GROMACS .gro file of C-alpha atoms in nm:
model
  429
    1MET     CA    1  10.655   3.465  11.170
    2GLU     CA    2  10.370   3.619  11.337
    3GLY     CA    3  10.306   4.000  11.313
    4LYS     CA    4  10.204   4.258  11.562
    5ARG     CA    5   9.913   4.206  11.790
    6THR     CA    6   9.747   4.444  12.001
    7LEU     CA    7   9.529   4.335  12.300
    8PRO     CA    8   9.199   4.507  12.357
    9MET     CA    9   9.201   4.827  12.555
   10GLN     CA   10   9.163   4.763  12.926
   11GLY     CA   11   9.136   5.006  13.218
   12THR     CA   12   9.311   4.989  13.543
   13THR     CA   13   9.125   4.782  13.798
   14ASN     CA   14   9.178   4.819  14.163
   15ILE     CA   15   9.159   4.453  14.298
   16TYR     CA   16   9.113   4.576  14.656
   17ASP     CA   17   8.811   4.791  14.567
   18GLY     CA   18   8.517   4.621  14.403
   19GLY     CA   19   8.239   4.850  14.514
   20SER     CA   20   7.955   4.790  14.746
   21PRO     CA   21   7.873   4.452  14.883
   22ARG     CA   22   7.557   4.440  14.675
   23LYS     CA   23   7.748   4.514  14.354
   24LYS     CA   24   8.006   4.249  14.453
   25ARG     CA   25   7.745   3.977  14.493
   26LYS     CA   26   7.621   4.066  14.137
   27LYS     CA   27   7.975   4.041  14.003
   28THR     CA   28   8.012   3.700  14.185
   29LYS     CA   29   7.693   3.570  14.010
   30ALA     CA   30   7.811   3.695  13.673
   31PHE     CA   31   8.158   3.547  13.719
   32LEU     CA   32   8.014   3.208  13.780
   33GLN     CA   33   7.792   3.210  13.487
   34ASN     CA   34   7.927   2.995  13.202
   35GLY     CA   35   7.743   3.098  12.872
   36ASN     CA   36   7.370   3.028  12.906
   37HIS     CA   37   7.437   2.775  13.168
   38ASN     CA   38   7.408   2.938  13.519
   39ILE     CA   39   7.615   2.743  13.786
   40MET     CA   40   7.452   2.945  14.054
   41ASP     CA   41   7.109   2.790  13.977
   42GLU     CA   42   7.245   2.443  14.056
   43ILE     CA   43   7.464   2.495  14.347
   44GLN     CA   44   7.344   2.550  14.700
   45TRP     CA   45   7.655   2.738  14.833
   46ASN     CA   46   7.531   2.718  15.191
   47GLU     CA   47   7.552   2.334  15.161
   48LEU     CA   48   7.900   2.305  15.030
   49HIS     CA   49   8.154   2.177  15.259
   50GLU     CA   50   8.415   2.437  15.350
   51ASP     CA   51   8.705   2.239  15.206
   52ILE     CA   52   8.524   2.212  14.862
   53LEU     CA   53   8.439   2.584  14.870
   54GLU     CA   54   8.800   2.680  14.940
   55ARG     CA   55   8.917   2.454  14.650
   56VAL     CA   56   8.659   2.626  14.426
   57LEU     CA   57   8.764   2.981  14.520
   58ALA     CA   58   9.130   2.897  14.508
   59ARG     CA   59   9.095   2.836  14.126
   60VAL     CA   60   8.930   3.174  14.051
   61PRO     CA   61   9.159   3.434  13.903
   62VAL     CA   62   9.347   3.608  14.201
   63SER     CA   63   9.207   3.957  14.109
   64SER     CA   64   8.848   3.818  14.100
   65PHE     CA   65   8.898   3.674  14.446
   66PHE     CA   66   9.009   4.013  14.594
   67GLN     CA   67   8.699   4.174  14.442
   68PHE     CA   68   8.461   3.909  14.590
   69ARG     CA   69   8.608   3.919  14.945
   70SER     CA   70   8.334   4.155  15.070
   71VAL     CA   71   8.058   3.900  14.974
   72CYS     CA   72   8.066   3.775  15.331
   73LYS     CA   73   8.287   3.763  15.629
   74GLY     CA   74   8.383   3.408  15.567
   75TRP     CA   75   8.518   3.485  15.217
   76SER     CA   76   8.693   3.782  15.351
   77SER     CA   77   8.893   3.583  15.627
   78LEU     CA   78   8.994   3.304  15.377
   79ILE     CA   79   9.317   3.491  15.298
   80TYR     CA   80   9.444   3.395  15.646
   81SER     CA   81   9.327   3.052  15.628
   82PRO     CA   82   9.616   2.792  15.604
   83SER     CA   83   9.399   2.539  15.430
   84PHE     CA   84   9.290   2.794  15.176
   85GLN     CA   85   9.662   2.903  15.125
   86LYS     CA   86   9.753   2.533  15.073
   87ALA     CA   87   9.474   2.505  14.824
   88CYS     CA   88   9.601   2.810  14.627
   89SER     CA   89   9.953   2.679  14.632
   90GLU     CA   90   9.833   2.368  14.428
   91VAL     CA   91   9.698   2.591  14.146
   92PRO     CA   92   9.924   2.714  13.865
   93ARG     CA   93   9.930   3.083  13.812
   94GLY     CA   94  10.033   3.299  13.528
   95PRO     CA   95  10.295   3.569  13.619
   96TRP     CA   96  10.206   3.914  13.737
   97PHE     CA   97  10.446   4.195  13.625
   98TYR     CA   98  10.511   4.460  13.886
   99MET     CA   99  10.541   4.781  13.678
  100VAL     CA  100  10.776   5.072  13.755
  101ASP     CA  101  10.721   5.421  13.616
  102SER     CA  102  10.977   5.700  13.610
  103LYS     CA  103  10.859   5.838  13.949
  104GLY     CA  104  10.777   5.510  14.131
  105ASP     CA  105  10.461   5.665  14.284
  106GLU     CA  106  10.215   5.399  14.180
  107SER     CA  107  10.175   5.025  14.242
  108ILE     CA  108  10.039   4.881  13.913
  109VAL     CA  109  10.075   4.519  13.798
  110TYR     CA  110   9.985   4.342  13.463
  111ASP     CA  111   9.804   4.029  13.510
  112THR     CA  112   9.878   3.772  13.238
  113GLU     CA  113   9.594   3.552  13.357
  114VAL     CA  114   9.322   3.799  13.249
  115ASN     CA  115   9.525   4.041  13.040
  116LYS     CA  116   9.450   4.351  13.254
  117TRP     CA  117   9.622   4.617  13.462
  118HIS     CA  118   9.563   4.620  13.828
  119HIS     CA  119   9.627   4.883  14.094
  120ILE     CA  120   9.734   4.733  14.427
  121LYS     CA  121   9.793   4.888  14.761
  122TYR     CA  122  10.146   5.022  14.834
  123PRO     CA  123  10.259   4.851  15.159
  124CYS     CA  124  10.286   5.124  15.438
  125GLU     CA  125  10.598   4.932  15.588
  126LEU     CA  126  10.795   5.040  15.283
  127GLY     CA  127  10.755   5.398  15.376
  128GLU     CA  128  10.533   5.686  15.264
  129ASN     CA  129  10.780   5.959  15.193
  130ALA     CA  130  11.080   5.768  15.057
  131ARG     CA  131  10.962   5.474  14.880
  132PRO     CA  132  11.223   5.205  14.811
  133LYS     CA  133  11.286   5.084  14.455
  134PRO     CA  134  11.201   4.718  14.347
  135VAL     CA  135  11.537   4.545  14.252
  136ALA     CA  136  11.454   4.173  14.242
  137ALA     CA  137  11.163   3.928  14.262
  138ALA     CA  138  11.119   3.549  14.285
  139GLY     CA  139  10.819   3.326  14.353
  140GLY     CA  140  10.551   3.537  14.505
  141LEU     CA  141  10.782   3.804  14.661
  142VAL     CA  142  10.945   4.129  14.543
  143CYS     CA  143  11.242   4.280  14.704
  144PHE     CA  144  11.290   4.653  14.746
  145ARG     CA  145  11.594   4.869  14.834
  146SER     CA  146  11.593   5.217  14.999
  147SER     CA  147  11.811   5.495  14.939
  148LEU     CA  148  11.980   5.412  15.270
  149GLY     CA  149  12.074   5.073  15.152
  150TYR     CA  150  11.805   4.861  15.350
  151PHE     CA  151  11.645   4.568  15.166
  152THR     CA  152  11.272   4.481  15.229
  153VAL     CA  153  11.106   4.179  15.111
  154CYS     CA  154  10.732   4.208  15.036
  155ASN     CA  155  10.431   4.003  14.914
  156PRO     CA  156  10.235   4.244  14.703
  157LEU     CA  157   9.907   4.061  14.755
  158THR     CA  158   9.901   4.046  15.133
  159ALA     CA  159  10.123   4.369  15.189
  160CYS     CA  160  10.326   4.155  15.438
  161CYS     CA  161  10.690   4.293  15.458
  162ARG     CA  162  11.023   4.191  15.627
  163LYS     CA  163  11.301   4.447  15.659
  164LEU     CA  164  11.636   4.277  15.630
  165PRO     CA  165  11.949   4.372  15.831
  166LEU     CA  166  12.164   4.644  15.673
  167ILE     CA  167  12.466   4.557  15.452
  168GLU     CA  168  12.731   4.813  15.535
  169THR     CA  169  12.960   4.866  15.220
  170THR     CA  170  13.075   5.168  15.015
  171GLU     CA  171  13.170   4.955  14.724
  172THR     CA  172  12.989   4.950  14.385
  173ILE     CA  173  12.697   4.690  14.376
  174HIS     CA  174  12.697   4.496  14.056
  175ALA     CA  175  12.395   4.264  14.091
  176ILE     CA  176  12.104   4.193  14.314
  177ALA     CA  177  11.922   3.866  14.266
  178MET     CA  178  11.658   3.655  14.438
  179VAL     CA  179  11.552   3.287  14.457
  180SER     CA  180  11.257   3.143  14.606
  181TYR     CA  181  11.189   2.796  14.751
  182PRO     CA  182  10.869   2.628  14.882
  183MET     CA  183  10.939   2.734  15.235
  184SER     CA  184  11.211   3.002  15.215
  185TYR     CA  185  11.393   3.237  15.001
  186LYS     CA  186  11.735   3.395  14.937
  187VAL     CA  187  11.850   3.750  14.853
  188ILE     CA  188  12.198   3.751  14.688
  189VAL     CA  189  12.390   4.069  14.655
  190THR     CA  190  12.725   4.101  14.461
  191TYR     CA  191  12.957   4.384  14.490
  192GLY     CA  192  13.337   4.479  14.486
  193GLU     CA  193  13.590   4.510  14.213
  194ILE     CA  194  13.627   4.263  13.932
  195PRO     CA  195  13.766   3.998  13.983
  196SER     CA  196  13.764   4.022  14.368
  197PHE     CA  197  13.383   3.998  14.398
  198VAL     CA  198  13.210   3.979  14.742
  199VAL     CA  199  12.885   3.783  14.765
  200LYS     CA  200  12.637   3.833  15.052
  201VAL     CA  201  12.340   3.585  15.087
  202TYR     CA  202  12.037   3.636  15.303
  203ASP     CA  203  11.868   3.315  15.385
  204SER     CA  204  11.523   3.363  15.515
  205SER     CA  205  11.530   3.025  15.706
  206LYS     CA  206  11.832   3.156  15.905
  207GLN     CA  207  11.726   3.513  15.906
  208CYS     CA  208  12.065   3.653  15.856
  209TRP     CA  209  12.331   3.749  15.595
  210SER     CA  210  12.622   3.522  15.522
  211GLU     CA  211  12.939   3.544  15.315
  212PRO     CA  212  13.016   3.223  15.129
  213SER     CA  213  13.381   3.132  15.101
  214ILE     CA  214  13.459   3.181  14.740
  215ASN     CA  215  13.797   3.200  14.560
  216TRP     CA  216  13.715   3.358  14.230
  217ASN     CA  217  13.898   3.221  13.932
  218MET     CA  218  13.872   3.307  13.556
  219GLU     CA  219  13.663   3.066  13.354
  220GLU     CA  220  13.801   3.004  13.003
  221HIS     CA  221  13.573   2.965  12.710
  222ARG     CA  222  13.564   2.614  12.548
  223SER     CA  223  13.669   2.774  12.229
  224GLY     CA  224  13.990   2.888  12.392
  225LYS     CA  225  13.897   3.254  12.344
  226SER     CA  226  13.915   3.435  12.671
  227SER     CA  227  14.060   3.768  12.774
  228SER     CA  228  14.337   3.797  13.015
  229LYS     CA  229  14.270   3.840  13.373
  230GLN     CA  230  14.462   4.165  13.370
  231ASN     CA  231  14.248   4.315  13.086
  232ILE     CA  232  13.920   4.231  13.252
  233ALA     CA  233  14.024   4.358  13.589
  234SER     CA  234  14.140   4.694  13.453
  235ASP     CA  235  13.838   4.737  13.219
  236ASP     CA  236  13.596   4.992  13.342
  237GLY     CA  237  13.346   4.903  13.062
  238THR     CA  238  13.350   5.230  12.887
  239VAL     CA  239  13.448   5.246  12.505
  240TYR     CA  240  13.475   5.560  12.315
  241PHE     CA  241  13.415   5.586  11.945
  242LEU     CA  242  13.313   5.836  11.670
  243ASN     CA  243  12.931   5.831  11.581
  244LYS     CA  244  12.791   5.904  11.232
  245GLY     CA  245  12.791   6.275  11.314
  246GLY     CA  246  13.177   6.271  11.389
  247ASN     CA  247  13.119   6.323  11.760
  248VAL     CA  248  13.301   6.132  12.028
  249VAL     CA  249  13.048   5.907  12.216
  250ALA     CA  250  13.101   5.695  12.532
  251ARG     CA  251  12.960   5.348  12.496
  252ASP     CA  252  12.846   5.344  12.853
  253ILE     CA  253  12.534   5.167  12.955
  254ARG     CA  254  12.321   5.404  13.149
  255ARG     CA  255  12.023   5.223  13.276
  256ASN     CA  256  11.709   5.366  13.430
  257PRO     CA  257  11.751   5.386  13.806
  258SER     CA  258  11.507   5.103  13.860
  259LYS     CA  259  11.742   4.878  13.666
  260ASP     CA  260  12.073   4.993  13.805
  261PHE     CA  261  12.127   4.626  13.917
  262SER     CA  262  12.007   4.464  13.622
  263SER     CA  263  12.081   4.091  13.696
  264ILE     CA  264  11.943   3.748  13.667
  265LEU     CA  265  12.006   3.422  13.859
  266THR     CA  266  11.978   3.087  13.694
  267SER     CA  267  12.020   2.738  13.831
  268SER     CA  268  12.171   2.461  13.635
  269GLN     CA  269  12.058   2.091  13.633
  270ASN     CA  270  12.318   2.002  13.890
  271GLY     CA  271  12.202   2.283  14.126
  272GLU     CA  272  12.477   2.545  14.052
  273GLU     CA  273  12.355   2.889  14.089
  274VAL     CA  274  12.503   3.146  13.831
  275ILE     CA  275  12.446   3.520  13.851
  276TYR     CA  276  12.458   3.719  13.515
  277PHE     CA  277  12.479   4.095  13.499
  278LEU     CA  278  12.588   4.374  13.267
  279ASN     CA  279  12.898   4.586  13.324
  280ARG     CA  280  12.893   4.952  13.239
  281GLY     CA  281  13.002   4.879  12.882
  282GLY     CA  282  12.723   4.639  12.813
  283LYS     CA  283  12.922   4.322  12.827
  284VAL     CA  284  12.775   4.016  13.002
  285VAL     CA  285  12.947   3.894  13.312
  286SER     CA  286  12.864   3.567  13.496
  287CYS     CA  287  12.948   3.449  13.853
  288ASN     CA  288  12.924   3.088  13.930
  289MET     CA  289  12.891   3.086  14.310
  290GLU     CA  290  12.927   2.709  14.345
  291LYS     CA  291  13.261   2.673  14.157
  292GLY     CA  292  13.393   3.026  14.220
  293LEU     CA  293  13.420   3.097  13.857
  294TRP     CA  294  13.369   3.436  13.693
  295ASN     CA  295  13.354   3.497  13.305
  296GLU     CA  296  13.333   3.794  13.088
  297PHE     CA  297  13.139   3.705  12.764
  298PRO     CA  298  13.249   3.827  12.431
  299PRO     CA  299  13.066   4.139  12.309
  300LEU     CA  300  12.739   4.087  12.117
  301LEU     CA  301  12.772   4.392  11.882
  302ARG     CA  302  13.056   4.605  11.774
  303SER     CA  303  13.163   4.852  12.021
  304THR     CA  304  13.088   5.137  11.773
  305SER     CA  305  12.732   5.038  11.761
  306GLU     CA  306  12.475   5.233  11.961
  307TYR     CA  307  12.224   5.007  12.123
  308SER     CA  308  12.026   4.915  12.429
  309ILE     CA  309  12.066   4.580  12.593
  310ASP     CA  310  11.922   4.374  12.891
  311LEU     CA  311  11.928   4.026  13.027
  312VAL     CA  312  11.644   3.790  13.102
  313ASP     CA  313  11.597   3.443  13.256
  314CYS     CA  314  11.353   3.217  13.046
  315ARG     CA  315  11.310   2.870  13.154
  316GLY     CA  316  11.650   2.859  13.336
  317GLN     CA  317  11.826   2.997  13.028
  318MET     CA  318  12.012   3.333  12.997
  319LEU     CA  319  11.904   3.534  12.700
  320VAL     CA  320  12.000   3.887  12.587
  321VAL     CA  321  11.752   4.129  12.430
  322VAL     CA  322  11.901   4.408  12.220
  323LEU     CA  323  11.738   4.711  12.047
  324TYR     CA  324  11.939   4.866  11.790
  325GLU     CA  325  11.918   5.044  11.451
  326MET     CA  326  12.038   4.926  11.111
  327MET     CA  327  11.974   5.006  10.744
  328GLY     CA  328  11.732   5.286  10.820
  329SER     CA  329  11.520   5.085  11.066
  330ALA     CA  330  11.513   4.966  11.422
  331THR     CA  331  11.509   4.608  11.515
  332VAL     CA  332  11.462   4.415  11.850
  333ARG     CA  333  11.629   4.080  11.875
  334ILE     CA  334  11.682   3.804  12.138
  335TRP     CA  335  12.015   3.620  12.158
  336GLU     CA  336  12.148   3.307  12.329
  337PHE     CA  337  12.516   3.230  12.405
  338TYR     CA  338  12.634   2.886  12.247
  339GLU     CA  339  12.882   2.757  12.483
  340ALA     CA  340  13.007   2.488  12.249
  341LYS     CA  341  13.128   2.746  11.994
  342GLY     CA  342  13.170   3.039  12.234
  343GLU     CA  343  12.951   3.271  12.030
  344TRP     CA  344  12.620   3.438  12.020
  345ILE     CA  345  12.329   3.297  11.827
  346GLN     CA  346  12.010   3.485  11.746
  347VAL     CA  347  11.692   3.317  11.881
  348LEU     CA  348  11.412   3.549  11.778
  349ALA     CA  349  11.351   3.894  11.614
  350MET     CA  350  11.049   4.131  11.641
  351PRO     CA  351  10.859   4.165  11.315
  352PRO     CA  352  11.017   4.450  11.117
  353ALA     CA  353  10.668   4.617  11.081
  354MET     CA  354  10.649   4.640  11.444
  355SER     CA  355  11.003   4.741  11.544
  356HIS     CA  356  11.027   5.016  11.271
  357GLU     CA  357  10.820   5.236  11.492
  358TYR     CA  358  11.121   5.260  11.734
  359PHE     CA  359  11.351   5.409  11.463
  360GLY     CA  360  11.510   5.732  11.562
  361LYS     CA  361  11.334   5.750  11.914
  362LYS     CA  362  11.672   5.690  12.105
  363ALA     CA  363  11.476   5.439  12.327
  364ASP     CA  364  11.599   5.241  12.611
  365ILE     CA  365  11.478   4.895  12.677
  366ASN     CA  366  11.435   4.724  13.020
  367CYS     CA  367  11.331   4.363  13.011
  368ILE     CA  368  11.225   4.082  13.244
  369GLY     CA  369  11.164   3.709  13.182
  370HIS     CA  370  10.928   3.465  13.335
  371ASP     CA  371  10.902   3.104  13.200
  372ASN     CA  372  10.846   3.150  12.827
  373LEU     CA  373  10.743   3.511  12.857
  374VAL     CA  374  10.968   3.821  12.802
  375MET     CA  375  10.827   4.172  12.878
  376ILE     CA  376  11.008   4.451  12.713
  377CYS     CA  377  10.957   4.811  12.829
  378ILE     CA  378  11.063   5.046  12.550
  379SER     CA  379  11.089   5.410  12.663
  380SER     CA  380  11.234   5.742  12.588
  381ARG     CA  381  11.144   6.094  12.676
  382ARG     CA  382  10.841   6.106  12.443
  383PHE     CA  383  10.789   5.742  12.357
  384HIS     CA  384  10.666   5.449  12.550
  385ARG     CA  385  10.565   5.094  12.466
  386VAL     CA  386  10.527   4.775  12.646
  387VAL     CA  387  10.546   4.454  12.455
  388LEU     CA  388  10.515   4.086  12.568
  389CYS     CA  389  10.692   3.817  12.383
  390ASP     CA  390  10.629   3.445  12.394
  391ILE     CA  391  10.951   3.284  12.291
  392LEU     CA  392  10.802   2.950  12.232
  393LYS     CA  393  10.508   3.059  12.006
  394ASN     CA  394  10.722   3.350  11.867
  395THR     CA  395  10.431   3.600  11.924
  396TRP     CA  396  10.485   3.978  12.002
  397LEU     CA  397  10.203   4.152  12.164
  398GLU     CA  398  10.176   4.528  12.227
  399LEU     CA  399  10.007   4.567  12.566
  400PRO     CA  400   9.727   4.814  12.594
  401ARG     CA  401   9.785   5.150  12.732
  402CYS     CA  402   9.739   5.189  13.118
  403TYR     CA  403   9.535   5.488  13.235
  404VAL     CA  404   9.496   5.601  13.593
  405PRO     CA  405   9.128   5.632  13.691
  406GLY     CA  406   9.011   5.945  13.869
  407THR     CA  407   9.261   6.180  13.676
  408ARG     CA  408   9.145   6.437  13.433
  409LYS     CA  409   9.143   6.300  13.078
  410PHE     CA  410   9.275   5.957  13.226
  411LYS     CA  411   9.645   6.018  13.258
  412GLN     CA  412   9.845   5.751  13.068
  413LYS     CA  413  10.102   5.562  13.292
  414LYS     CA  414  10.456   5.545  13.120
  415PHE     CA  415  10.645   5.234  13.250
  416VAL     CA  416  11.023   5.206  13.228
  417SER     CA  417  11.075   4.861  13.361
  418ALA     CA  418  10.899   4.574  13.531
  419PHE     CA  419  10.962   4.278  13.769
  420SER     CA  420  10.793   3.933  13.742
  421PHE     CA  421  10.640   3.741  14.034
  422GLU     CA  422  10.365   3.493  14.087
  423PRO     CA  423  10.049   3.609  14.260
  424ARG     CA  424  10.066   3.384  14.564
  425LEU     CA  425   9.870   3.446  14.878
  426GLU     CA  426  10.067   3.181  15.059
  427ALA     CA  427  10.412   3.329  14.990
  428GLN     CA  428  10.569   3.421  15.336
  429VAL     CA  429  10.829   3.674  15.393
   0.00000   0.00000   0.00000
């Protein structure tokens, strides 16, 4: 098992502001140098066919492209070129993580392609005074929700936004998920009382909300261990117990406001879409929208345990990340539900030398998955860490601190959650 790794310290880069055109031309030349071999000496850029130039620029890191847009008007206008967008769509990209702090007053992303923090412009269409909170992301898009209940889908790179029609409901929203397709996307909202869920689906190809006809039924575990419908329907998710100090404690998951609707959406091999979310007691609940089945999973830990929990989607698989204390130390572990036996199986565990730092901090974790990566934001009132885990390589990297330029003594940003998306210029809202 590999130990803790810390990436080199990196500052915050504004990908929309690379300095004067002269400086940007110098950056372009330096970027195209490969060791001692200067590609610029062999290429006559004026003689390159436009299609070839677009293919070359489509393969540079997205953040670098934004810095080089001021080299000339032609490069600046490429962002609106359909042929350039098509070339970009053919290039695989590492995920960007849209970071959320406690105040939500900054737009900062972590770029896994170059291992740097970037500051991006906050779209004016989202509102300057009352900025909505991100609630879901898919493909190259991020979905925001305002305090009035309006949803807005945005491409963080192009700042293009679409405000969706209002869903009028006073019932509790359990989950908000998003799925992206090559030419469209869907926003899925689940609300109501268990087991009588209501599902609303916004389809961008139809530009309207619809309510699928679903008759919810209880899904029994293959092991035969399932709670009765009555018990699940009457369970408010709150469990009371005595802690070590003899005080009565409520086992009630109180998430950061940015993760109020912590949920993931997976798609099985036969195309069935399943939403997973946490109830207030920290139990995992799933909703199969194709078959109309809902299921409450067995608890991962004893109800008397004090822990923080979140869900992630990695490579189409639902995983659970848990931070809890045991035997005088803290541990972060990743679990998977084994359907054949109806029980949870541990997949990975953070190295003890790394997780012990979290002991006694009473920290909350908010996680997001993308392909084989899991980003874990660990935060409390005076403690903040961001860790990136690769579940295939079993590596745990503590990301560099993020500092805001232009502030006295370079103020450190303290992130409480994140949402993953792909930096796609061609993603349409």
